[in-house]
Amino acid sequence: MRPEKQNLTKEYLTRLNASPFFIVVDYKGLHVGHWTELRKRLIKAGAEAPCSVKNSIFRIAAKEAGVARLNGALAGQLAVITGRRNIDSRQGR
C-alpha cells in the first residue's frame, strides 16, 4: 500500500478507536451549504465529519478496528461522523 493510503488508514483507525460512536452517511445530492450547516451542528454536539472518506481505505481501517461487518454498506459518496463523547440528541436543536 502506498504511504498516502497507509496514512489515511491510520487516520481513519485513530478516529474510530478514539470515538465512542461512528455514523456512516451517504451525502450524495447534499448541497455544499447543507453539508456546511450539518458540520457546524455536529461540532456543537461534540462530533466531527471529515469531507469524505475513501471507501476502500476506510474498509481496511474498519476491519482493523473490529467492525468489518460494514463491508457491504461502504459504497457511494460516504462520510464518517465521529466524536469524542456520546451525542445527546437534544443538543443542537
GROMACS .gro file of N, CA, C and O in nm:
model
  372
    1MET      N    1   0.085  -0.118   0.000
    1MET     CA    2   0.000   0.000   0.000
    1MET      C    3   0.089   0.124   0.000
    1MET      O    4   0.188   0.130   0.073
    2ARG      N    5   0.049   0.222  -0.080
    2ARG     CA    6   0.126   0.346  -0.089
    2ARG      C    7   0.123   0.421   0.045
    2ARG      O    8   0.027   0.410   0.122
    3PRO      N    9   0.230   0.499   0.074
    3PRO     CA   10   0.237   0.572   0.201
    3PRO      C   11   0.116   0.663   0.226
    3PRO      O   12   0.070   0.674   0.340
    4GLU      N   13   0.064   0.726   0.121
    4GLU     CA   14  -0.052   0.814   0.139
    4GLU      C   15  -0.172   0.735   0.189
    4GLU      O   16  -0.246   0.779   0.277
    5LYS      N   17  -0.191   0.617   0.132
    5LYS     CA   18  -0.304   0.532   0.173
    5LYS      C   19  -0.281   0.476   0.313
    5LYS      O   20  -0.376   0.463   0.390
    6GLN      N   21  -0.157   0.445   0.347
    6GLN     CA   22  -0.126   0.400   0.483
    6GLN      C   23  -0.159   0.508   0.583
    6GLN      O   24  -0.215   0.481   0.690
    7ASN      N   25  -0.125   0.633   0.552
    7ASN     CA   26  -0.154   0.745   0.642
    7ASN      C   27  -0.304   0.764   0.659
    7ASN      O   28  -0.352   0.790   0.770
    8LEU      N   29  -0.381   0.755   0.550
    8LEU     CA   30  -0.526   0.767   0.560
    8LEU      C   31  -0.585   0.654   0.645
    8LEU      O   32  -0.674   0.677   0.727
    9THR      N   33  -0.536   0.533   0.624
    9THR     CA   34  -0.583   0.419   0.703
    9THR      C   35  -0.558   0.444   0.851
    9THR      O   36  -0.646   0.422   0.935
   10LYS      N   37  -0.440   0.491   0.886
   10LYS     CA   38  -0.407   0.520   1.025
   10LYS      C   39  -0.497   0.630   1.081
   10LYS      O   40  -0.542   0.622   1.195
   11GLU      N   41  -0.523   0.734   1.000
   11GLU     CA   42  -0.610   0.843   1.044
   11GLU      C   43  -0.751   0.792   1.072
   11GLU      O   44  -0.810   0.822   1.176
   12TYR      N   45  -0.806   0.713   0.980
   12TYR     CA   46  -0.940   0.658   1.000
   12TYR      C   47  -0.944   0.566   1.123
   12TYR      O   48  -1.037   0.572   1.201
   13LEU      N   49  -0.843   0.483   1.137
   13LEU     CA   50  -0.837   0.391   1.251
   13LEU      C   51  -0.828   0.468   1.382
   13LEU      O   52  -0.897   0.435   1.479
   14THR      N   53  -0.748   0.573   1.385
   14THR     CA   54  -0.737   0.656   1.505
   14THR      C   55  -0.871   0.718   1.540
   14THR      O   56  -0.913   0.718   1.656
   15ARG      N   57  -0.942   0.770   1.441
   15ARG     CA   58  -1.074   0.829   1.465
   15ARG      C   59  -1.172   0.725   1.518
   15ARG      O   60  -1.248   0.752   1.611
   16LEU      N   61  -1.172   0.608   1.458
   16LEU     CA   62  -1.263   0.502   1.503
   16LEU      C   63  -1.234   0.459   1.646
   16LEU      O   64  -1.325   0.442   1.727
   17ASN      N   65  -1.108   0.441   1.678
   17ASN     CA   66  -1.070   0.395   1.812
   17ASN      C   67  -1.090   0.501   1.919
   17ASN      O   68  -1.111   0.468   2.035
   18ALA      N   69  -1.084   0.628   1.882
   18ALA     CA   70  -1.097   0.736   1.980
   18ALA      C   71  -1.243   0.776   2.005
   18ALA      O   72  -1.271   0.849   2.099
   19SER      N   73  -1.333   0.729   1.922
   19SER     CA   74  -1.472   0.772   1.932
   19SER      C   75  -1.561   0.665   1.994
   19SER      O   76  -1.547   0.548   1.961
   20PRO      N   77  -1.655   0.705   2.080
   20PRO     CA   78  -1.748   0.607   2.136
   20PRO      C   79  -1.856   0.568   2.034
   20PRO      O   80  -1.936   0.480   2.059
   21PHE      N   81  -1.857   0.634   1.918
   21PHE     CA   82  -1.956   0.605   1.815
   21PHE      C   83  -1.899   0.643   1.679
   21PHE      O   84  -1.801   0.716   1.669
   22PHE      N   85  -1.960   0.592   1.575
   22PHE     CA   86  -1.935   0.643   1.441
   22PHE      C   87  -2.060   0.618   1.358
   22PHE      O   88  -2.134   0.524   1.381
   23ILE      N   89  -2.085   0.710   1.267
   23ILE     CA   90  -2.201   0.703   1.180
   23ILE      C   91  -2.152   0.719   1.037
   23ILE      O   92  -2.080   0.814   1.007
   24VAL      N   93  -2.190   0.626   0.951
   24VAL     CA   94  -2.154   0.635   0.810
   24VAL      C   95  -2.273   0.692   0.736
   24VAL      O   96  -2.384   0.642   0.749
   25VAL      N   97  -2.250   0.801   0.662
   25VAL     CA   98  -2.359   0.866   0.589
   25VAL      C   99  -2.324   0.878   0.441
   25VAL      O  100  -2.209   0.900   0.405
   26ASP      N  101  -2.425   0.863   0.358
   26ASP     CA  102  -2.413   0.885   0.215
   26ASP      C  103  -2.458   1.028   0.190
   26ASP      O  104  -2.572   1.063   0.218
   27TYR      N  105  -2.371   1.111   0.141
   27TYR     CA  106  -2.404   1.252   0.124
   27TYR      C  107  -2.429   1.288  -0.022
   27TYR      O  108  -2.434   1.406  -0.058
   28LYS      N  109  -2.454   1.189  -0.106
   28LYS     CA  110  -2.482   1.216  -0.247
   28LYS      C  111  -2.604   1.307  -0.258
   28LYS      O  112  -2.706   1.282  -0.195
   29GLY      N  113  -2.592   1.412  -0.335
   29GLY     CA  114  -2.702   1.505  -0.356
   29GLY      C  115  -2.712   1.614  -0.251
   29GLY      O  116  -2.795   1.704  -0.264
   30LEU      N  117  -2.630   1.608  -0.148
   30LEU     CA  118  -2.633   1.711  -0.044
   30LEU      C  119  -2.556   1.833  -0.093
   30LEU      O  120  -2.440   1.823  -0.133
   31HIS      N  121  -2.621   1.947  -0.094
   31HIS     CA  122  -2.557   2.070  -0.141
   31HIS      C  123  -2.453   2.117  -0.040
   31HIS      O  124  -2.463   2.088   0.079
   32VAL      N  125  -2.356   2.191  -0.088
   32VAL     CA  126  -2.246   2.238  -0.004
   32VAL      C  127  -2.297   2.315   0.118
   32VAL      O  128  -2.250   2.295   0.229
   33GLY      N  129  -2.395   2.401   0.097
   33GLY     CA  130  -2.449   2.478   0.209
   33GLY      C  131  -2.511   2.390   0.316
   33GLY      O  132  -2.494   2.414   0.436
   34HIS      N  133  -2.581   2.285   0.274
   34HIS     CA  134  -2.641   2.192   0.370
   34HIS      C  135  -2.533   2.114   0.445
   34HIS      O  136  -2.544   2.089   0.565
   35TRP      N  137  -2.431   2.071   0.371
   35TRP     CA  138  -2.320   1.996   0.433
   35TRP      C  139  -2.248   2.084   0.535
   35TRP      O  140  -2.215   2.040   0.644
   36THR      N  141  -2.227   2.211   0.501
   36THR     CA  142  -2.162   2.305   0.592
   36THR      C  143  -2.245   2.323   0.717
   36THR      O  144  -2.192   2.321   0.829
   37GLU      N  145  -2.375   2.337   0.702
   37GLU     CA  146  -2.465   2.351   0.818
   37GLU      C  147  -2.462   2.226   0.904
   37GLU      O  148  -2.457   2.234   1.027
   38LEU      N  149  -2.464   2.110   0.842
   38LEU     CA  150  -2.458   1.984   0.917
   38LEU      C  151  -2.329   1.975   0.997
   38LEU      O  152  -2.330   1.941   1.115
   39ARG      N  153  -2.216   2.010   0.935
   39ARG     CA  154  -2.088   2.005   1.006
   39ARG      C  155  -2.086   2.101   1.125
   39ARG      O  156  -2.034   2.067   1.231
   40LYS      N  157  -2.143   2.220   1.109
   40LYS     CA  158  -2.150   2.315   1.220
   40LYS      C  159  -2.230   2.258   1.336
   40LYS      O  160  -2.191   2.269   1.452
   41ARG      N  161  -2.342   2.195   1.305
   41ARG     CA  162  -2.426   2.136   1.410
   41ARG      C  163  -2.356   2.019   1.478
   41ARG      O  164  -2.368   2.000   1.598
   42LEU      N  165  -2.283   1.940   1.399
   42LEU     CA  166  -2.209   1.829   1.456
   42LEU      C  167  -2.102   1.878   1.553
   42LEU      O  168  -2.083   1.821   1.660
   43ILE      N  169  -2.033   1.983   1.515
   43ILE     CA  170  -1.929   2.039   1.602
   43ILE      C  171  -1.989   2.084   1.734
   43ILE      O  172  -1.935   2.057   1.841
   44LYS      N  173  -2.104   2.152   1.728
   44LYS     CA  174  -2.171   2.195   1.851
   44LYS      C  175  -2.209   2.077   1.940
   44LYS      O  176  -2.212   2.089   2.062
   45ALA      N  177  -2.238   1.963   1.877
   45ALA     CA  178  -2.280   1.844   1.952
   45ALA      C  179  -2.161   1.759   1.996
   45ALA      O  180  -2.179   1.654   2.057
   46GLY      N  181  -2.039   1.801   1.963
   46GLY     CA  182  -1.920   1.726   2.004
   46GLY      C  183  -1.879   1.619   1.906
   46GLY      O  184  -1.810   1.525   1.941
   47ALA      N  185  -1.920   1.634   1.781
   47ALA     CA  186  -1.885   1.536   1.678
   47ALA      C  187  -1.815   1.608   1.563
   47ALA      O  188  -1.811   1.731   1.557
   48GLU      N  189  -1.761   1.530   1.471
   48GLU     CA  190  -1.697   1.589   1.355
   48GLU      C  191  -1.712   1.496   1.236
   48GLU      O  192  -1.727   1.375   1.252
   49ALA      N  193  -1.708   1.554   1.119
   49ALA     CA  194  -1.716   1.476   0.996
   49ALA      C  195  -1.615   1.533   0.898
   49ALA      O  196  -1.623   1.648   0.860
   50PRO      N  197  -1.521   1.450   0.856
   50PRO     CA  198  -1.430   1.496   0.751
   50PRO      C  199  -1.509   1.512   0.621
   50PRO      O  200  -1.623   1.468   0.611
   51CYS      N  201  -1.450   1.573   0.523
   51CYS     CA  202  -1.522   1.596   0.397
   51CYS      C  203  -1.575   1.467   0.337
   51CYS      O  204  -1.687   1.460   0.292
   52SER      N  205  -1.495   1.365   0.330
   52SER     CA  206  -1.538   1.237   0.278
   52SER      C  207  -1.434   1.133   0.316
   52SER      O  208  -1.330   1.166   0.371
   53VAL      N  209  -1.466   1.008   0.290
   53VAL     CA  210  -1.370   0.901   0.316
   53VAL      C  211  -1.350   0.821   0.188
   53VAL      O  212  -1.438   0.815   0.103
   54LYS      N  213  -1.234   0.764   0.176
   54LYS     CA  214  -1.207   0.670   0.067
   54LYS      C  215  -1.261   0.536   0.114
   54LYS      O  216  -1.213   0.480   0.213
   55ASN      N  217  -1.362   0.485   0.045
   55ASN     CA  218  -1.431   0.364   0.089
   55ASN      C  219  -1.338   0.245   0.106
   55ASN      O  220  -1.345   0.174   0.207
   56SER      N  221  -1.252   0.220   0.009
   56SER     CA  222  -1.163   0.104   0.017
   56SER      C  223  -1.068   0.115   0.135
   56SER      O  224  -1.041   0.016   0.204
   57ILE      N  225  -1.020   0.235   0.161
   57ILE     CA  226  -0.927   0.254   0.272
   57ILE      C  227  -1.001   0.249   0.405
   57ILE      O  228  -0.954   0.191   0.503
   58PHE      N  229  -1.121   0.308   0.410
   58PHE     CA  230  -1.200   0.302   0.533
   58PHE      C  231  -1.238   0.158   0.565
   58PHE      O  232  -1.242   0.119   0.681
   59ARG      N  233  -1.264   0.077   0.462
   59ARG     CA  234  -1.296  -0.065   0.482
   59ARG      C  235  -1.182  -0.135   0.556
   59ARG      O  236  -1.205  -0.214   0.648
   60ILE      N  237  -1.058  -0.104   0.519
   60ILE     CA  238  -0.941  -0.164   0.585
   60ILE      C  239  -0.934  -0.118   0.730
   60ILE      O  240  -0.914  -0.199   0.821
   61ALA      N  241  -0.953   0.012   0.754
   61ALA     CA  242  -0.949   0.065   0.891
   61ALA      C  243  -1.061   0.005   0.975
   61ALA      O  244  -1.039  -0.029   1.092
   62ALA      N  245  -1.180  -0.009   0.918
   62ALA     CA  246  -1.293  -0.067   0.991
   62ALA      C  247  -1.263  -0.212   1.030
   62ALA      O  248  -1.293  -0.254   1.142
   63LYS      N  249  -1.202  -0.284   0.940
   63LYS     CA  250  -1.165  -0.423   0.969
   63LYS      C  251  -1.064  -0.428   1.084
   63LYS      O  252  -1.078  -0.508   1.177
   64GLU      N  253  -0.964  -0.340   1.079
   64GLU     CA  254  -0.863  -0.335   1.185
   64GLU      C  255  -0.925  -0.294   1.319
   64GLU      O  256  -0.878  -0.335   1.425
   65ALA      N  257  -1.031  -0.212   1.314
   65ALA     CA  258  -1.098  -0.166   1.437
   65ALA      C  259  -1.200  -0.270   1.487
   65ALA      O  260  -1.261  -0.250   1.591
   66GLY      N  261  -1.219  -0.376   1.410
   66GLY     CA  262  -1.311  -0.482   1.453
   66GLY      C  263  -1.456  -0.460   1.411
   66GLY      O  264  -1.546  -0.520   1.469
   67VAL      N  265  -1.480  -0.376   1.312
   67VAL     CA  266  -1.615  -0.353   1.264
   67VAL      C  267  -1.624  -0.389   1.115
   67VAL      O  268  -1.678  -0.314   1.035
   68ALA      N  269  -1.574  -0.505   1.082
   68ALA     CA  270  -1.567  -0.549   0.943
   68ALA      C  271  -1.704  -0.577   0.883
   68ALA      O  272  -1.716  -0.590   0.762
   69ARG      N  273  -1.808  -0.585   0.962
   69ARG     CA  274  -1.941  -0.613   0.909
   69ARG      C  275  -1.992  -0.503   0.817
   69ARG      O  276  -2.091  -0.518   0.750
   70LEU      N  277  -1.926  -0.391   0.812
   70LEU     CA  278  -1.967  -0.278   0.730
   70LEU      C  279  -1.940  -0.296   0.582
   70LEU      O  280  -1.984  -0.215   0.502
   71ASN      N  281  -1.866  -0.397   0.546
   71ASN     CA  282  -1.818  -0.409   0.408
   71ASN      C  283  -1.926  -0.384   0.303
   71ASN      O  284  -1.903  -0.313   0.208
   72GLY      N  285  -2.045  -0.439   0.318
   72GLY     CA  286  -2.150  -0.419   0.220
   72GLY      C  287  -2.206  -0.279   0.219
   72GLY      O  288  -2.263  -0.234   0.120
   73ALA      N  289  -2.192  -0.207   0.328
   73ALA     CA  290  -2.251  -0.073   0.341
   73ALA      C  291  -2.157   0.038   0.292
   73ALA      O  292  -2.197   0.152   0.288
   74LEU      N  293  -2.038   0.004   0.255
   74LEU     CA  294  -1.941   0.106   0.217
   74LEU      C  295  -1.935   0.123   0.066
   74LEU      O  296  -1.846   0.073  -0.001
   75ALA      N  297  -2.035   0.194   0.014
   75ALA     CA  298  -2.040   0.223  -0.129
   75ALA      C  299  -2.102   0.361  -0.147
   75ALA      O  300  -2.187   0.402  -0.069
   76GLY      N  301  -2.058   0.431  -0.248
   76GLY     CA  302  -2.112   0.563  -0.275
   76GLY      C  303  -2.025   0.672  -0.217
   76GLY      O  304  -1.911   0.651  -0.179
   77GLN      N  305  -2.082   0.792  -0.209
   77GLN     CA  306  -2.011   0.908  -0.155
   77GLN      C  307  -2.037   0.912  -0.005
   77GLN      O  308  -2.141   0.957   0.040
   78LEU      N  309  -1.939   0.863   0.073
   78LEU     CA  310  -1.959   0.848   0.215
   78LEU      C  311  -1.874   0.943   0.297
   78LEU      O  312  -1.765   0.981   0.258
   79ALA      N  313  -1.928   0.977   0.413
   79ALA     CA  314  -1.855   1.049   0.516
   79ALA      C  315  -1.878   0.972   0.645
   79ALA      O  316  -1.979   0.905   0.661
   80VAL      N  317  -1.782   0.980   0.734
   80VAL     CA  318  -1.794   0.912   0.863
   80VAL      C  319  -1.793   1.018   0.972
   80VAL      O  320  -1.702   1.099   0.980
   81ILE      N  321  -1.896   1.014   1.055
   81ILE     CA  322  -1.909   1.108   1.166
   81ILE      C  323  -1.859   1.039   1.291
   81ILE      O  324  -1.899   0.928   1.322
   82THR      N  325  -1.767   1.105   1.361
   82THR     CA  326  -1.713   1.054   1.486
   82THR      C  327  -1.715   1.166   1.589
   82THR      O  328  -1.746   1.279   1.557
   83GLY      N  329  -1.682   1.132   1.711
   83GLY     CA  330  -1.677   1.234   1.815
   83GLY      C  331  -1.599   1.186   1.934
   83GLY      O  332  -1.560   1.070   1.943
   84ARG      N  333  -1.578   1.276   2.027
   84ARG     CA  334  -1.503   1.244   2.149
   84ARG      C  335  -1.595   1.207   2.265
   84ARG      O  336  -1.551   1.164   2.369
   85ARG      N  337  -1.726   1.229   2.246
   85ARG     CA  338  -1.822   1.195   2.351
   85ARG      C  339  -1.952   1.153   2.284
   85ARG      O  340  -1.972   1.175   2.165
   86ASN      N  341  -2.041   1.091   2.361
   86ASN     CA  342  -2.169   1.050   2.306
   86ASN      C  343  -2.251   1.172   2.269
   86ASN      O  344  -2.252   1.271   2.341
   87ILE      N  345  -2.320   1.164   2.158
   87ILE     CA  346  -2.404   1.273   2.114
   87ILE      C  347  -2.540   1.265   2.186
   87ILE      O  348  -2.603   1.160   2.186
   88ASP      N  349  -2.582   1.373   2.244
   88ASP     CA  350  -2.713   1.384   2.305
   88ASP      C  351  -2.807   1.437   2.198
   88ASP      O  352  -2.788   1.547   2.146
   89SER      N  353  -2.909   1.363   2.165
   89SER     CA  354  -2.998   1.401   2.056
   89SER      C  355  -3.072   1.530   2.081
   89SER      O  356  -3.126   1.592   1.991
   90ARG      N  357  -3.074   1.578   2.206
   90ARG     CA  358  -3.142   1.704   2.237
   90ARG      C  359  -3.053   1.824   2.208
   90ARG      O  360  -3.100   1.935   2.204
   91GLN      N  361  -2.924   1.805   2.190
   91GLN     CA  362  -2.834   1.916   2.163
   91GLN      C  363  -2.847   1.960   2.018
   91GLN      O  364  -2.879   1.881   1.931
   92GLY      N  365  -2.818   2.084   1.993
   92GLY     CA  366  -2.812   2.137   1.859
   92GLY      C  367  -2.948   2.165   1.797
   92GLY      O  368  -2.959   2.188   1.678
   93ARG      N  369  -3.053   2.158   1.874
   93ARG     CA  370  -3.186   2.187   1.821
   93ARG      C  371  -3.218   2.331   1.833
   93ARG      O  372  -3.176   2.402   1.913
   0.00000   0.00000   0.00000
